[in-house]
XYZ file of C-alpha atoms in Angstrom:
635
model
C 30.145 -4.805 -68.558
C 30.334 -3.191 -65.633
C 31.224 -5.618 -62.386
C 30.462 -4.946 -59.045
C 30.446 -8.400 -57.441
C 31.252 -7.026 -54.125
C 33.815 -9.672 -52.061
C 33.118 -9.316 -48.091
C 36.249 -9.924 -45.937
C 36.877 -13.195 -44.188
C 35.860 -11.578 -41.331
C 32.393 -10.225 -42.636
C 28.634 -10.656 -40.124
C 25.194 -11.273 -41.888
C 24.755 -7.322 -41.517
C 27.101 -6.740 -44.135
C 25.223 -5.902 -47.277
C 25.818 -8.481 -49.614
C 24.934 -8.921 -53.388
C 21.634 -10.497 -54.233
C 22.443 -14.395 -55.327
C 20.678 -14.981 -58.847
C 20.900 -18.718 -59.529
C 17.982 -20.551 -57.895
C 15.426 -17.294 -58.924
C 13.087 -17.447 -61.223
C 13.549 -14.626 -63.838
C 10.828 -13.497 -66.945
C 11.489 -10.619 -68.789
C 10.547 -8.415 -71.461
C 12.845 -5.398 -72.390
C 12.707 -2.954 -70.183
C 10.388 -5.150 -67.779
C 11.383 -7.843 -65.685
C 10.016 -10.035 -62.942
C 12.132 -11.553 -60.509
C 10.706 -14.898 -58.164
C 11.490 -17.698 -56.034
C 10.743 -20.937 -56.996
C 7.503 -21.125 -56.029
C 6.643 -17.707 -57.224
C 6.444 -15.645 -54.080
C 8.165 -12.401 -54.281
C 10.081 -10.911 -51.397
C 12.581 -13.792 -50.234
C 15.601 -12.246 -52.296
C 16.390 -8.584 -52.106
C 16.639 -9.139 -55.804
C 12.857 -10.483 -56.066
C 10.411 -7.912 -57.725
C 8.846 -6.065 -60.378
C 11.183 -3.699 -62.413
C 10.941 -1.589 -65.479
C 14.625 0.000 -66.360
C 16.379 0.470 -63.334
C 13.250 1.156 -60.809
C 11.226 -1.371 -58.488
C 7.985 -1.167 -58.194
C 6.937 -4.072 -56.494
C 9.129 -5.870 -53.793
C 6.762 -8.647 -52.685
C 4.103 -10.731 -53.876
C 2.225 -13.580 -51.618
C -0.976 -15.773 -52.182
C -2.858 -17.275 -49.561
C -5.792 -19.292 -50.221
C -7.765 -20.134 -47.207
C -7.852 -23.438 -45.739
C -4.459 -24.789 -47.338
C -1.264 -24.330 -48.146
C 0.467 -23.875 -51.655
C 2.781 -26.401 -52.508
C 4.462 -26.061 -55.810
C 5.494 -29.030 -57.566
C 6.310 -27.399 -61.163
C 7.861 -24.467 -62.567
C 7.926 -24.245 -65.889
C 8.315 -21.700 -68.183
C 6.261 -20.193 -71.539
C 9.104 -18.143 -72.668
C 11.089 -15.725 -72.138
C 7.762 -13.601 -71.011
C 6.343 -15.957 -69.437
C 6.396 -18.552 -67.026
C 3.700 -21.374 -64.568
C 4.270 -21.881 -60.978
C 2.322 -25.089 -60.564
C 1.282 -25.807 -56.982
C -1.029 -28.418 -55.097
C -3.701 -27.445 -52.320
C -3.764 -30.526 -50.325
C -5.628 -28.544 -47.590
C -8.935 -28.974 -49.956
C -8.592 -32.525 -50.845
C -10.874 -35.103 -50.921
C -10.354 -38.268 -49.324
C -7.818 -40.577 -51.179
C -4.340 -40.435 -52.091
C -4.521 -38.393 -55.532
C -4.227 -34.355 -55.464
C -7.729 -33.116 -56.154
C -7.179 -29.267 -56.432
C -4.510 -27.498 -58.223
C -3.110 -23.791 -58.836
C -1.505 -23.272 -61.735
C -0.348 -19.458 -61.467
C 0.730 -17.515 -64.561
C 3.181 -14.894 -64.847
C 3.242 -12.519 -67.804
C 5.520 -9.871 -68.330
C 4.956 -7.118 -70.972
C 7.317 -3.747 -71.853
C 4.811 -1.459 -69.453
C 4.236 -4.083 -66.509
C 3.289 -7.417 -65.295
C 0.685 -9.426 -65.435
C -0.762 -12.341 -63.166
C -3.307 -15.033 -63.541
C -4.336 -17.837 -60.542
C -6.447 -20.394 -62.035
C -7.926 -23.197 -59.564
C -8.956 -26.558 -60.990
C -10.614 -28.812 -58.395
C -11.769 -31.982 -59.559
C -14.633 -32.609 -56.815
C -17.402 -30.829 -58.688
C -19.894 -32.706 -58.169
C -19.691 -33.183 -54.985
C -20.378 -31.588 -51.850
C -17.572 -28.880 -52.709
C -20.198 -27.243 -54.665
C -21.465 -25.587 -51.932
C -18.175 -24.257 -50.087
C -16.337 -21.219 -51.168
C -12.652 -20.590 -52.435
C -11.019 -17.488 -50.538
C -7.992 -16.183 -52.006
C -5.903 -13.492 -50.637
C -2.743 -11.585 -52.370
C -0.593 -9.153 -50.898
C 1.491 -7.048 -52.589
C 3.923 -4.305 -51.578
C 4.944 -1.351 -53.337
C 8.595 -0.143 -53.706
C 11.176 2.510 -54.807
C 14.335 0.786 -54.580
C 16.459 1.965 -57.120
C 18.726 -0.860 -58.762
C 21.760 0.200 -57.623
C 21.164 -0.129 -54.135
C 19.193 -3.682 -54.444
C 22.501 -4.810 -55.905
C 24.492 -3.455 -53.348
C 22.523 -5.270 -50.821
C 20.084 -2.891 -49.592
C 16.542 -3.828 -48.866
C 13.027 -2.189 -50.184
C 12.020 1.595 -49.889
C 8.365 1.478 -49.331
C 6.060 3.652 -50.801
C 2.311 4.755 -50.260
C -0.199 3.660 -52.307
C -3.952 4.588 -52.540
C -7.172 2.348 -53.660
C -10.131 3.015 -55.162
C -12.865 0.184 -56.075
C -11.013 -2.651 -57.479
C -7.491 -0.515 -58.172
C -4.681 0.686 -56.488
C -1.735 3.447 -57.783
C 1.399 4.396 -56.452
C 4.487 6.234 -57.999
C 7.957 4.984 -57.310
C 10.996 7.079 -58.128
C 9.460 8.957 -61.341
C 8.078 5.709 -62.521
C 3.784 5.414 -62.329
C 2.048 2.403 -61.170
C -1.992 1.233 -61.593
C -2.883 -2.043 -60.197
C -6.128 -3.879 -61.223
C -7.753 -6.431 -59.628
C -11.201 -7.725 -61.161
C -13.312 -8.841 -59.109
C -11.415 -8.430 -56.161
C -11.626 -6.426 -52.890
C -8.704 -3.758 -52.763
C -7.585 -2.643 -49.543
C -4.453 -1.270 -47.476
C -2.780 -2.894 -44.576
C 0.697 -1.779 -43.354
C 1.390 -0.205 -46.645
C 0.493 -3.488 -48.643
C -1.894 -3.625 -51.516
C -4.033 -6.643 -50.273
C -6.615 -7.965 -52.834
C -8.942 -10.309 -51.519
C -11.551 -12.654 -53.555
C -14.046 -15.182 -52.315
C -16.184 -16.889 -54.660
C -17.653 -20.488 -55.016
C -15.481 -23.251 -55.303
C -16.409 -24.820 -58.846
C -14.084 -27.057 -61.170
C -12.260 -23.981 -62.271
C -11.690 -20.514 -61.123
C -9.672 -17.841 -62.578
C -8.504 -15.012 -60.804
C -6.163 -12.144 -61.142
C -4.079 -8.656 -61.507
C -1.885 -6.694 -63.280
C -0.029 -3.787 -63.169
C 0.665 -1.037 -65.972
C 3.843 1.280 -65.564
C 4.376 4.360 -67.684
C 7.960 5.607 -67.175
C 8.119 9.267 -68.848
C 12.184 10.089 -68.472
C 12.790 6.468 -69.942
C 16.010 6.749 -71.659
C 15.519 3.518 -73.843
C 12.169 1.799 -74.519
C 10.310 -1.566 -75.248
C 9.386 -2.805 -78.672
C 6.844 -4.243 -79.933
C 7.703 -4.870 -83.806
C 8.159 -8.250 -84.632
C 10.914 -10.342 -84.251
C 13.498 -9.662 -86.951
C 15.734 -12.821 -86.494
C 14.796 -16.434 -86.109
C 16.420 -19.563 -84.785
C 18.227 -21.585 -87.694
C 16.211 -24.461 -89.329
C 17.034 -27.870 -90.085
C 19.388 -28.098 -86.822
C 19.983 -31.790 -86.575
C 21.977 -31.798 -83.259
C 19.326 -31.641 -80.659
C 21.163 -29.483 -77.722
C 21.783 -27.055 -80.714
C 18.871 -26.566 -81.764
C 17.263 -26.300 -78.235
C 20.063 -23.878 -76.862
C 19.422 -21.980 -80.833
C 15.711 -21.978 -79.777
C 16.114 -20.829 -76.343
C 18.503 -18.215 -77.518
C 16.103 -16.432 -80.028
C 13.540 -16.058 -77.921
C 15.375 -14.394 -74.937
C 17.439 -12.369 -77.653
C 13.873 -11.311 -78.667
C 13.000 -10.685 -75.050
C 16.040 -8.404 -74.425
C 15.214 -6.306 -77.925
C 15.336 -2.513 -76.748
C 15.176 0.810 -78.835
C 15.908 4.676 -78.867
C 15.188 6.922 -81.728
C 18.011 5.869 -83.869
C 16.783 2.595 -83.974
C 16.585 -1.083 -82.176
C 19.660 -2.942 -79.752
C 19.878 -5.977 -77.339
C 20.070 -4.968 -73.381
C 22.958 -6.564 -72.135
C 20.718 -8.309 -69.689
C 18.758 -9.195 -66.340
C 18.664 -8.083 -63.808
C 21.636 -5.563 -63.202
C 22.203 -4.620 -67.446
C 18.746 -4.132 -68.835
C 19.971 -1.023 -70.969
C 22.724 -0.378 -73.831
C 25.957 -0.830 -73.526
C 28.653 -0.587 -76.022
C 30.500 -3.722 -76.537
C 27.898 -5.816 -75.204
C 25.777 -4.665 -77.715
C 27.936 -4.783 -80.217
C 29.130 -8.126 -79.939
C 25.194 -9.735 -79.565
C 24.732 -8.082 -82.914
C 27.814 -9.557 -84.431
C 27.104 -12.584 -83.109
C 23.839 -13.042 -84.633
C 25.137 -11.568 -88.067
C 24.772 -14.701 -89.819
C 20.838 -14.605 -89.540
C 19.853 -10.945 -89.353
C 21.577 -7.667 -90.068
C 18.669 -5.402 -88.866
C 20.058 -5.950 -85.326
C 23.397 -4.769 -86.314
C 22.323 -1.460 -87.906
C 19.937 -0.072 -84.896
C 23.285 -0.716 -82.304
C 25.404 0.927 -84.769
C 22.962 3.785 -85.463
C 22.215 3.770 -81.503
C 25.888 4.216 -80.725
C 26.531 6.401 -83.657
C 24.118 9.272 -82.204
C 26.025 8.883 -78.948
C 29.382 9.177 -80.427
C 31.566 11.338 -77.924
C 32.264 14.760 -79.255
C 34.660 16.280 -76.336
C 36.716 15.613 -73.402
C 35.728 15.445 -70.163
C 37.726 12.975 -67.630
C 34.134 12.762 -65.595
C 32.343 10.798 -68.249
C 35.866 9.606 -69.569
C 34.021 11.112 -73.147
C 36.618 11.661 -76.055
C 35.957 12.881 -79.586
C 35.162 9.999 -81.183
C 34.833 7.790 -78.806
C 31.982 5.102 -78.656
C 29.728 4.869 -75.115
C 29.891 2.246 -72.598
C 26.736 2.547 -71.097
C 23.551 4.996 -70.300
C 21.340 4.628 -67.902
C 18.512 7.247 -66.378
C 20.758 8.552 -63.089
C 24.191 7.937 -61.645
C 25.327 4.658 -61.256
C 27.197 4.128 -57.579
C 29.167 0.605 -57.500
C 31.491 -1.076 -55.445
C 29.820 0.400 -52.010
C 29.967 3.961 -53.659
C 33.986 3.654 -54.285
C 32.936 4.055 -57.890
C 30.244 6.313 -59.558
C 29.291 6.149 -63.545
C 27.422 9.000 -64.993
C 24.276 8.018 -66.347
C 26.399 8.275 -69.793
C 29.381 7.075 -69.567
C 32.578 6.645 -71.949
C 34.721 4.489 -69.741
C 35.861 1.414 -72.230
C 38.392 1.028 -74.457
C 37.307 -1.456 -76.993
C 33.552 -0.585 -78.023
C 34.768 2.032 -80.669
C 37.015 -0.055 -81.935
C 34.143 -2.753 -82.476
C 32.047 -1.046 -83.624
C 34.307 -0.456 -86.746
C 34.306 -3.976 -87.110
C 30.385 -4.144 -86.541
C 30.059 -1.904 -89.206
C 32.389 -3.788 -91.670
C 30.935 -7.346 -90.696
C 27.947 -6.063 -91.520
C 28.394 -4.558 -94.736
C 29.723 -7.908 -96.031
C 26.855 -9.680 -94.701
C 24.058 -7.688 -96.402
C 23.672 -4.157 -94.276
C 22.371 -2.137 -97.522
C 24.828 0.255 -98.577
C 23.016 3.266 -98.180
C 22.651 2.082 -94.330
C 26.521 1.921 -93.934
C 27.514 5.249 -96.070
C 25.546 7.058 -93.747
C 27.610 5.717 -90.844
C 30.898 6.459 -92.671
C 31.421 9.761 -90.981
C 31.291 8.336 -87.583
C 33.481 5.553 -89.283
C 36.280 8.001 -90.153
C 35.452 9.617 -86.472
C 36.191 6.162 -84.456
C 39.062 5.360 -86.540
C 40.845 8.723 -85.163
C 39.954 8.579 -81.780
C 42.055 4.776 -81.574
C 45.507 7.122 -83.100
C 44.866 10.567 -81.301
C 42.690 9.441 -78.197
C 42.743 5.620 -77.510
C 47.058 5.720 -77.920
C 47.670 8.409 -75.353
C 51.192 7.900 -75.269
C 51.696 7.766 -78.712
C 53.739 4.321 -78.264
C 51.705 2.403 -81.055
C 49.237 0.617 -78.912
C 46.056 1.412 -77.243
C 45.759 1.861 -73.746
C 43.441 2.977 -70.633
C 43.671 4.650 -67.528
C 40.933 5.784 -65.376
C 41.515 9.989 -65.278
C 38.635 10.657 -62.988
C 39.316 8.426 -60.197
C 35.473 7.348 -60.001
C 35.525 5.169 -62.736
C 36.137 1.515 -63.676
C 39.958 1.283 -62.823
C 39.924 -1.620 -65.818
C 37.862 -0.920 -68.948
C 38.446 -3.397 -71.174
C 35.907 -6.346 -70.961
C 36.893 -7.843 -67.870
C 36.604 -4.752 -65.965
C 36.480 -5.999 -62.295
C 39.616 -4.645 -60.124
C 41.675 -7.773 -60.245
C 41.028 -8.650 -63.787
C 44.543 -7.777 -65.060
C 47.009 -9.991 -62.693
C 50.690 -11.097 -62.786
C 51.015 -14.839 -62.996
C 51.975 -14.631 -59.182
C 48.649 -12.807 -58.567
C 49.445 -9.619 -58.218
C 48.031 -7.128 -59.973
C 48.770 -5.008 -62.820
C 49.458 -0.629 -63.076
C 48.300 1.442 -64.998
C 47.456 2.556 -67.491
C 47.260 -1.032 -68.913
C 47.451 -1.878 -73.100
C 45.254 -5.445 -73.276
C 45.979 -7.710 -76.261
C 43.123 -8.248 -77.845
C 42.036 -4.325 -77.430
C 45.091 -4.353 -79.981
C 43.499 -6.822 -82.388
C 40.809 -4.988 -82.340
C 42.070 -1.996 -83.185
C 44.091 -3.543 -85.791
C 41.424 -5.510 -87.402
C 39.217 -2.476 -87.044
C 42.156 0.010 -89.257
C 41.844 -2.626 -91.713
C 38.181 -3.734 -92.477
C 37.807 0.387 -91.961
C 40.393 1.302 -94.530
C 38.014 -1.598 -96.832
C 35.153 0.519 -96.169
C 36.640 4.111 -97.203
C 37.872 2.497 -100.500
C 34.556 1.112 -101.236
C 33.049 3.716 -100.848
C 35.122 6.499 -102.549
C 37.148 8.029 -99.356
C 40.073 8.744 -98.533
C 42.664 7.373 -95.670
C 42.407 3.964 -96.481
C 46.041 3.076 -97.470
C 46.925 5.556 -94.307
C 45.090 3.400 -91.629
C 46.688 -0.080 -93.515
C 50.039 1.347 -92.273
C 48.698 2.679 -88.928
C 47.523 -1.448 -88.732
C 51.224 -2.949 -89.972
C 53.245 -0.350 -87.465
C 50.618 -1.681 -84.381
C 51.174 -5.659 -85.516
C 54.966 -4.993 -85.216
C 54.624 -3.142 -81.900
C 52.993 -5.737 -80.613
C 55.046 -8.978 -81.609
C 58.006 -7.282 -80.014
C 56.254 -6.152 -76.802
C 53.451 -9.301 -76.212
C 55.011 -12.558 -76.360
C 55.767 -14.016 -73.185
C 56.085 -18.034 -72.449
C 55.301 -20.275 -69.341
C 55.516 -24.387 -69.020
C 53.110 -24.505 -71.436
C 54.857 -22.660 -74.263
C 54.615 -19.100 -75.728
C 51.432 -16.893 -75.573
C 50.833 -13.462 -75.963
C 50.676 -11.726 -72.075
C 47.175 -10.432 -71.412
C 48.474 -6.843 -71.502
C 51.669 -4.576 -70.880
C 51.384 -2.447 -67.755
C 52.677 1.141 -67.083
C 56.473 0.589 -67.361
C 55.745 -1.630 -70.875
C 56.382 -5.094 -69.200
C 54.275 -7.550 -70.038
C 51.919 -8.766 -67.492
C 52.481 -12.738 -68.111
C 49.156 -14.515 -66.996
C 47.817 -16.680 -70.065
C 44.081 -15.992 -70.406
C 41.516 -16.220 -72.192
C 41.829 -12.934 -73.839
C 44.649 -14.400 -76.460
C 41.673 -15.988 -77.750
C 40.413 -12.828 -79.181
C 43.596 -12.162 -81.343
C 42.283 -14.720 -83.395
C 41.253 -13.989 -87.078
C 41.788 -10.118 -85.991
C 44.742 -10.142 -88.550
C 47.402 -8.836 -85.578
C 48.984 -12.632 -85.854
C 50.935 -14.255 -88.176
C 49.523 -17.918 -89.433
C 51.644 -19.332 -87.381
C 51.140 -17.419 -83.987
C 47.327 -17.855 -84.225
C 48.739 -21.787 -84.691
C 50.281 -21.324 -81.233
C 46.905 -19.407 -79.297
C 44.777 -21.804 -80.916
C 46.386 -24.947 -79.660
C 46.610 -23.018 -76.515
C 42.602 -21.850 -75.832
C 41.989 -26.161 -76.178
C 44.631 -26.927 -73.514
C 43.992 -28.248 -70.513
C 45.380 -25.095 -68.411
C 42.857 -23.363 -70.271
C 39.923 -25.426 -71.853
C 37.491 -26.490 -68.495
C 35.674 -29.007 -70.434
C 32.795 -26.476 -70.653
C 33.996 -23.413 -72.287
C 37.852 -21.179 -71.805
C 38.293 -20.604 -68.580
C 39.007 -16.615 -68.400
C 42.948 -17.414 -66.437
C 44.785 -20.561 -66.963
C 45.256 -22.992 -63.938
C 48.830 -22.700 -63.974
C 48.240 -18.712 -62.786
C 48.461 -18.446 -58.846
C 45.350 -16.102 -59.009
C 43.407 -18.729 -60.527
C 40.142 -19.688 -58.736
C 36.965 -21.977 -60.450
C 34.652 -18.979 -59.372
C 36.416 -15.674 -59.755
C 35.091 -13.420 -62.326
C 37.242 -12.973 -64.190
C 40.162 -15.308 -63.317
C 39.167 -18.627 -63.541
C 34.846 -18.659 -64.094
C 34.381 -19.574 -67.967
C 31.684 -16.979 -69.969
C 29.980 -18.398 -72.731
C 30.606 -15.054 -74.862
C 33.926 -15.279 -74.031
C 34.390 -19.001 -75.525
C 32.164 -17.775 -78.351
C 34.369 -14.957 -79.442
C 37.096 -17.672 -79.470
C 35.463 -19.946 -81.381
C 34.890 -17.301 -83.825
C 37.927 -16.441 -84.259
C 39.360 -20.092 -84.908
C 36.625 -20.441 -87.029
C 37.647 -17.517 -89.289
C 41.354 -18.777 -88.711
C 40.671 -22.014 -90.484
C 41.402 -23.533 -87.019
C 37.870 -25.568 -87.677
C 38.761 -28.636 -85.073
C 40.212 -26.139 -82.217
C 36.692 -24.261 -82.842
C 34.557 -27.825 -82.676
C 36.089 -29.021 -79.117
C 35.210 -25.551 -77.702
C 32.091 -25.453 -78.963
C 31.176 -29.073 -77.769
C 32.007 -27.924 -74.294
C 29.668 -24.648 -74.329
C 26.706 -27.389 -75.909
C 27.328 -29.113 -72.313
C 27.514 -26.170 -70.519
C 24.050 -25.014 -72.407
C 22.716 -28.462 -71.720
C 23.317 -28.331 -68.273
C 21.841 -24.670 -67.884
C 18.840 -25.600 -69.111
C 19.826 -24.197 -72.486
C 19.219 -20.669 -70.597
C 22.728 -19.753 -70.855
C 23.952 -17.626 -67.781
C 26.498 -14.693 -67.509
C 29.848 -16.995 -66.393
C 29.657 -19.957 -64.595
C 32.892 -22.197 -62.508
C 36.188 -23.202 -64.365
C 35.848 -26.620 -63.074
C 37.370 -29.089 -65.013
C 34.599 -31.413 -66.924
C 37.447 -34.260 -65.954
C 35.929 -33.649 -62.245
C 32.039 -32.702 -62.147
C 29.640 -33.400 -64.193
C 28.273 -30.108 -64.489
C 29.091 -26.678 -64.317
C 28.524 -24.947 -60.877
C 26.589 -21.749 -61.386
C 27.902 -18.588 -60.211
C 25.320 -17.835 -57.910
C 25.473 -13.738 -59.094
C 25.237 -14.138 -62.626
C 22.941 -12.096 -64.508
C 20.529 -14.605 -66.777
C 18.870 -14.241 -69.851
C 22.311 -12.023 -70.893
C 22.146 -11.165 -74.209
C 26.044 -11.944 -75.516
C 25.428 -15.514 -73.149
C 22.678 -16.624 -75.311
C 24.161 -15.287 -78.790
C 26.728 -17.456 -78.057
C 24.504 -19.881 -79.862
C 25.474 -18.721 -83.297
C 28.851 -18.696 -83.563
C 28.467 -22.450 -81.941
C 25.978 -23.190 -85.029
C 28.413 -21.639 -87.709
C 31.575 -23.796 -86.311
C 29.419 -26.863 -86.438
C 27.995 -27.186 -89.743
C-alpha cells in the first residue's frame, strides 16, 4: 500500500500541513462511498470529515441546529458497516425534572451513489403544553471539491457553488454530480452553504431529513449491489472470534468493488478505496477458506491489467501485475512522489497472484475459471526470471527507475522501511526475503498448475525455484543475540541488511526453507523482541530504529501477523500460530472488533491495550480478513 504518513520536523508550526488523524472519527462506508464524522456526527472538524465517492469530496461539512437547545450526544453506535446512530439529548426542551425528555437519534446511511440522513425527534411531553410549540431545525451543509490527495496531505476544502430549486440543491465537484433533497424542508444559500431549514409542530415524534445522490461518469471501479458471496463462519464458540468474524464480513462486504472483469475488495477507508494489487490479493486469499468467488474477480481484475510493455513512468513490465489505479495522478509525500493513475510500482503482487491463482484452484475455483487465467499464469511466471531479476543474480529485486515513484515497493513501502540494525537505511535496488518466498512458492504451485492442466514449463520453473532456495540460504542468513534469522533483504552491494522483522514471517510455508529453518523463524515471530503481546511487531526491539509507532518499524498490522500465522499454520507450527493469534483476538477486542490498519508495538507486558495509530486507515480490507486465518489456526 502506498504510505504517505508525512513526519514534520521537530521544528514544525501549526501551519504546516499535517495528515488528517483517523482514530477518534467516525467512519461508514459503502464501496466507493464513504462518510467521514466526529463523534457526535458533525462534519467539518477534521480535514478528513466528509462525504466521498472514489477519490472526490463532495461534502466537507455537515451541522444541525435545532432551535432552543443544544445537541448533546450521549451514544454512537453503529448499524453496520453502512450505517451508523448519533444519539444526542436536547436538554434545552426539557420538562421540569431530572430525566431527559427529548431525544435525537440521527441516522447515517451510506449507499454506492451517496449518503443518506435521517433526524428523528422523540419528545415524551405530548400531552402536554408542548403540543402547541414548534420544533425548528436547521442543517447546513457545504459543498466541496477537494480531491483526496490533497485532504491527506493536509489541505483544507475547495468550495464549490451550488444552486437550489424548491426543496433541492445540485452542485458538481471535480467531474463528480451532486443532487441534494430535502423533503419538506426550506432550501436556501448562505455563504456558499446549502442550508435546509424545517419548522413543524413539536409532537412525540418527528422525522426529518436529506440525502444526496452522486453519479460519477469517469469512475474507474464501481459499487455493487449483488449479494454478499461470503459469510461469517458458524458455530464459532469463542466469543471475540466470532464477533471480530462477524464484524469482519460485514465490512469485507462493505469494501466489495467491481470493474468489468469481475468483483475485488478496496484496500480501504479513507485514503485506499480502489484496487490494489497485493492488497487485494491477499483479502481474497485470506478469505479462501469460505468463498472462492472473491478470489476469481481480483484475479480476473488484475489479469485484464496485466502489464504488456516497459515504461519506467508507470514502472509497467510485460507481465507484470498492477499496484494500484485510481481516476488521476496520485501526488504523495508533499509532491516528492507522483503515481500515475495506473501504476506498476511493486514487486510482489505478480508473484501473488500466482499463488492466488493456485490457492484457489485447490480450494474449489472451477477449472474452467483458472484455465482461462493460465496464459496470464505463464505471463507472470516470466516476468519474476526476465523482469522482476534484473540482474540476473537469482533473486528478485526493485529499484525505482523513474525517480517519482515509491523508492520501496515491497509491502512496507514507506522510505525507511528497509533499515540496518543501527538504523540506517538500506540502497538500492533492494532483494526482500519474503518477495523471494514468494516467488519461489509461486514457480512451484505455478509449475502444479501447467502440469494439471496439460502445459508445458513445469519441470523448468521447479528448477528456476531450487536454484532461488539455494541463492538465498547462502546470501540471507544473518544472526543477532537472539540467534539466526534471515535479514529482511540484501541491498545493492549483496550484503545483507541485518534488522530481524517481521517479514521472515512470510517465508513461512512458502517452501524457500528447510523444516528446520522455518523451526528457527517460527520460534522467532513468538519472541519477545518480536511478539508485542498483540500481534508481530513489523522490527524487533533489539533494532536501534525501533519505535512502538513507526510504520513500519515497530507498529504491529493485523495482516501482517495474519500472513504469519498462516504460514505456521501451513508449517505444522500449530502452537507458534495459536499464541499469535491470541494476541490479534486482544488486539480485535480492544478495537472494537473493527480492526484498524497498524496499531503501537507496545508490549501487552506494559498496557493493557493497544494504542491506535492515530492515521490508520479503518475498515481496511486485509485488517479485517485477518479474521480467517485467526479462525483456521484455532479450530
Amino acid at each position: 500500500m502506498t504510505s504517505t504518513i508525512t513526519t514534520p520536523a521537530a521544528t514544525a508550526t501549526p501551519s504546516v500541513p499535517l495528515q488528517p488523524l483517523l482514530h477518534d472519527e467516525v467512519a461508514v462506508v459503502a464501496a466507493p462511498t464513504q462518510a467521514w464524522s466526529g463523534r457526535d456526527g458533525a462534519l467539518g472538524a477534521n480535514p478528513v470529515h466528509g462525504y466521498w465517492t472514489g477519490d472526490q469530496r463532495f461534502v466537507s461539512a455537515v451541522h444541525v441546529t435545532v432551535e432552543g437547545t443544544d445537541v448533546e450526544t450521549i451514544a454512537v453506535v453503529p448499524a453496520g458497516a453502512r450505517e451508523v446512530v448519533f444519539t444526542g439529548l436536547l436538554r434545552g426542551l426539557d420538562g421540569s425534572g431530572a430525566d431527559p425528555d427529548v431525544r435525537l437519534d440521527h441516522r447515517r446511511t451510506v449507499r454506492i451513489d451517496g449518503v443518506g440522513e435521517r433526524l428523528r425527534v422523540t419528545d415524551r411531553l405530548r400531552g402536554t403544553d408542548a403540543d402547541a410549540a414548534q420544533l425548528a431545525v436547521t442543517v447546513r451543509i457545504a459543498p466541496d471539491a477537494a480531491g483526496m490527495d490533497a485532504v491527506k496531505a493536509g489541505h483544507g476544502a475547495v468550495p464549490v457553488t451550488a444552486e437550489t430549486g424548491g426543496q433541492c440543491a445540485s452542485w458538481t465537484a471535480g467531474s463528480v454530480r451532486v443532487r441534494l433533497d430535502a423533503p419538506g424542508a426550506e432550501v436556501t444559500l448562505d455563504g456558499g452553504d446549502v442550508v435546509l431549514r424545517w419548522r413543524v409542530d413539536r409532537a412525540h415524534e418527528v422525522e426529518l431529513g436529506w440525502d444526496c445522490a452522486v453519479e460519477t461518469p469517469d469512475a474507474v471501479v464501481s459499487g455493487v449491489t449483488t449479494p454478499r458471496p461470503f459469510d461469517a463462519p458458524a458455530g464459532v464458540l469463542d466469543d471475540r472470534l466470532r464477533r471480530w468474524l462477524e464484524r469482519a464480513t460485514d465490512d469485507l462486504d462493505a469494501l466489495r468493488l467491481a470493474r468489468p472483469e469481475g468483483e475485488f475488495l478496496a484496500a480501504g477507508a479513507p485514503w485506499f478505496f480502489t484496487l490494489f494489487g497485493r492488497d487485494s490479493l491477499w483479502a481474497a486469499r485470506f478469505l479462501l477458506p469460505v468463498d472462492t468467488s472473491i478470489a476469481g474477480g481480483t484475479l480476473r481484475v488484475l489479469a485484464a491489467l496485466q502489464g504488456t510493455t516497459t515504461d519506467p513512468a508507470t514502472a509497467e513490465q510485460p507481465g507484470k501485475v498492477m499496484h494500484e489505479l485510481r481516476q488521476a495522478s496520485l501526488p504523495v509525500d508533499n509532491d516528492e512522489i507522483s503515481l500515475p493513475p495506473l501504476y506498476y510500482g511493486t514487486v510482489d503482487a505478480t508473484a501473488l497472484w500466482v499463488c492466488l491463482l493456485h490457492d484457489a484452484w485447490r480450494a474449489g475455483l472451477p477449472d474452467a475459471e483458472v484455465e482461462a487465467l493460465l496464459p496470464t499464469l505463464e505471463r507472470a511466471l516470466a516476468w519474476m526470471r526476465d523482469h522482476g531479476d534484473a540482474d540476473g543474480d537469482g533473486l528478485l529485486e526493485y529499484v525505482d527507475e523513474s525517480g517519482r515513484g515509491l523508492a520501496n515497493q515491497g509491502w512496507k513501502d514507506s522510505g525507511d522501511s528497509v533499515q540496518w540494525r543501527d538504523g540506517t537505511l538500506a540502497e538500492g535496488p533492494i532483494a526482500l526475503c519474503e518477495v523471494q518466498g514468494y516467488a519461489h512458492e509461486a514457480a512451484v504451485h505455478g509449475a502444479d498448475l501447467l502440469d494439471a492442466f496439460g502445459r508445458p514449463g513445469g519441470d523448468d520453473w521447479r528448477a528456476w525455484a531450487a536454484r532461488l532456495a539455494e541463492r538465498f540460504r547462502e546470501a540471507f542468513w544473518v544472526s543477532d543475540d537472539v540467534g539466526r534469522y534471515p535479514a529482511i533483504a540484501l541491498d545493492a552491494a549483496k550484503h545483507p541488511v541485518d534488522s530481524a522483522t517481521s517479514n521472515i514471517g512470510h517465508l513461512l510455508g512458502t517452501g524457500l526453507l528447510t523444516p528446520d529453518e522455518e523451526a528457527v523463524v517460527a520460534a522467532r515471530v513468538v519472541a519477545p523482541d518480536m511478539a508485542s503481546g498483540f500481534g508481530v511487531r513489523t522490527l524487533s526491539t533489539t533494532a536501534a530504529g525501533y519505535w512502538p509507532l513507526s510504520y513500519h518499524g515497530g507498529t504491529v498490522w493485523a495482516h501482517d501477523t495474519a500472513i504469519v500465522i498462516a504460514g505456521l499454520t501451513r508449517s505444522d507450527h500449530q502452537d507458534e500460530a495459536r499464541v499469535l493469534s491470541e494476541q490479534l483476538l486482544a488486539a480485535a477486542v480492544a478495537f472494537d472488533f473493527r480492526m484498524p490498519e497498524l496499531y503501537a508495538g507496545d508490549a501487552a507486558a506494559e498496557v493493557a491495550r493497544p494504542a491506535p495509530y492515530p492515521a490508520a486507515c479503518r475498515p481496511q480490507a486485509w485488517s479485517a480478513a485477518a479474521a480467517f486465518p485467526v479462525w483456521v489456526a484455532m479450530r
